[in-house]
Amino acid sequence: MANSENHPAIIRLNPTQYAHILDNNTNVTRVLIGPLTHARQDHETKVFGPAEMVLVPPRQYCVVKNPVVRDGEGKVKVDPNNLQVKLQYGEEEIRLEGPPFPLYPGEQMP
């Protein structure tokens, strides 16, 4: 299974790519952000990606459903018990032009 096409043992991410990895021991999905070469462990499963980060062009915007919770400095808040990102379920966030960003597990773009 480690060498199958759907679950490669090595995940290579370019600087503008990201991927979602599920840790089967803790049942938490985390985001890997490139540039990165990740050796997948036996208890990990690639759920999504590699995919290109979202880039919003100048004078444009995008809507993100279930956005992550951020602190005052703009950093993503993480649950200290299980290291899972916190989401604002049922909310929508409008993101304007800026640097490319990944979609965290649970975030959606319609």
Coordinates of C-alpha atoms in Angstrom, one line a residue:
M1 CA 0.0 0.0 0.0
A2 CA 2.9 2.4 0.6
N3 CA 3.9 2.2 -3.0
S4 CA 0.5 2.6 -4.5
E5 CA -0.3 5.6 -6.6
N6 CA -2.9 7.0 -4.2
H7 CA -0.7 6.7 -1.1
P8 CA 2.9 7.4 -2.1
A9 CA 5.5 6.9 0.7
I10 CA 7.2 10.2 -0.3
I11 CA 5.2 13.4 -0.7
R12 CA 7.0 16.3 -2.5
L13 CA 5.5 19.7 -2.4
N14 CA 6.5 22.7 -4.5
P15 CA 6.6 26.2 -2.8
T16 CA 3.0 26.9 -3.9
Q17 CA 1.5 23.5 -3.0
Y18 CA -0.1 22.0 0.1
A19 CA -1.5 18.6 1.1
H20 CA -3.8 17.2 3.9
I21 CA -2.4 14.2 5.9
L22 CA -4.5 12.2 8.3
D23 CA -2.8 10.7 11.4
N24 CA -4.7 7.5 12.0
N25 CA -3.4 7.3 15.6
T26 CA -5.0 10.6 16.7
N27 CA -7.6 10.9 13.9
V28 CA -6.4 14.5 13.2
T29 CA -5.8 15.9 9.7
R30 CA -3.0 18.4 9.4
V31 CA -1.7 20.6 6.5
L32 CA 1.7 20.2 5.0
I33 CA 2.8 23.4 3.2
G34 CA 5.6 23.4 0.6
P35 CA 8.4 23.5 -0.2
L36 CA 8.7 20.2 1.6
T37 CA 9.6 16.6 1.1
H38 CA 7.6 14.4 3.6
A39 CA 8.2 10.7 4.2
R40 CA 4.8 9.4 5.1
Q41 CA 4.6 7.2 8.2
D42 CA 2.7 3.9 8.2
H43 CA 0.0 5.4 10.4
E44 CA -0.5 8.4 8.1
T45 CA -2.8 8.7 5.0
K46 CA -2.8 11.3 2.3
V47 CA -6.3 12.7 2.2
F48 CA -6.0 15.5 -0.2
G49 CA -3.3 17.0 -2.5
P50 CA -0.8 18.0 -3.5
A51 CA -2.8 21.0 -4.6
E52 CA -2.0 24.5 -5.6
M53 CA -2.5 27.2 -2.9
V54 CA -5.3 29.7 -3.5
L55 CA -4.1 32.9 -5.1
V56 CA -6.5 35.8 -5.2
P57 CA -5.6 38.2 -8.0
P58 CA -5.5 42.0 -7.5
R59 CA -9.0 43.7 -7.2
Q60 CA -10.6 40.3 -6.6
Y61 CA -11.9 38.3 -3.6
C62 CA -12.9 34.8 -2.6
V63 CA -15.3 33.4 -0.1
V64 CA -14.1 30.7 2.3
K65 CA -16.8 28.7 4.2
N66 CA -15.9 27.4 7.7
P67 CA -12.8 29.5 8.0
V68 CA -10.1 28.8 10.6
V69 CA -10.0 30.8 13.9
R70 CA -7.1 33.2 14.0
D71 CA -5.5 35.0 17.0
G72 CA -4.7 38.7 17.1
E73 CA -1.5 38.2 15.2
G74 CA -3.2 36.4 12.4
K75 CA -1.8 32.9 13.4
V76 CA -4.1 29.9 13.1
K77 CA -5.5 28.7 16.5
V78 CA -4.9 25.1 17.3
D79 CA -6.7 23.0 19.9
P80 CA -4.0 22.2 22.6
N81 CA -5.5 18.8 23.3
N82 CA -5.3 17.2 19.9
L83 CA -3.4 19.8 17.7
Q84 CA -6.4 20.2 15.4
V85 CA -7.1 23.6 13.8
K86 CA -10.2 25.4 15.2
L87 CA -12.9 26.2 12.6
Q88 CA -15.8 28.7 12.6
Y89 CA -18.5 26.3 11.4
G90 CA -21.4 28.0 9.5
E91 CA -19.4 31.2 8.9
E92 CA -18.1 32.7 5.8
E93 CA -14.9 34.8 5.4
I94 CA -14.1 37.1 2.5
R95 CA -10.4 37.1 1.7
L96 CA -8.9 39.8 -0.5
E97 CA -5.7 39.8 -2.6
G98 CA -2.6 38.8 -0.8
P99 CA 0.0 36.0 -0.6
P100 CA -1.2 32.5 -1.6
F101 CA -2.8 30.5 1.2
P102 CA -3.8 26.8 1.7
L103 CA -7.2 25.6 2.6
Y104 CA -7.1 23.9 6.0
P105 CA -9.1 20.7 6.7
G106 CA -12.8 21.7 6.9
E107 CA -12.5 24.9 4.9
Q108 CA -14.3 25.1 1.7
M109 CA -14.5 27.4 -1.3
P110 CA -17.9 27.2 -3.2

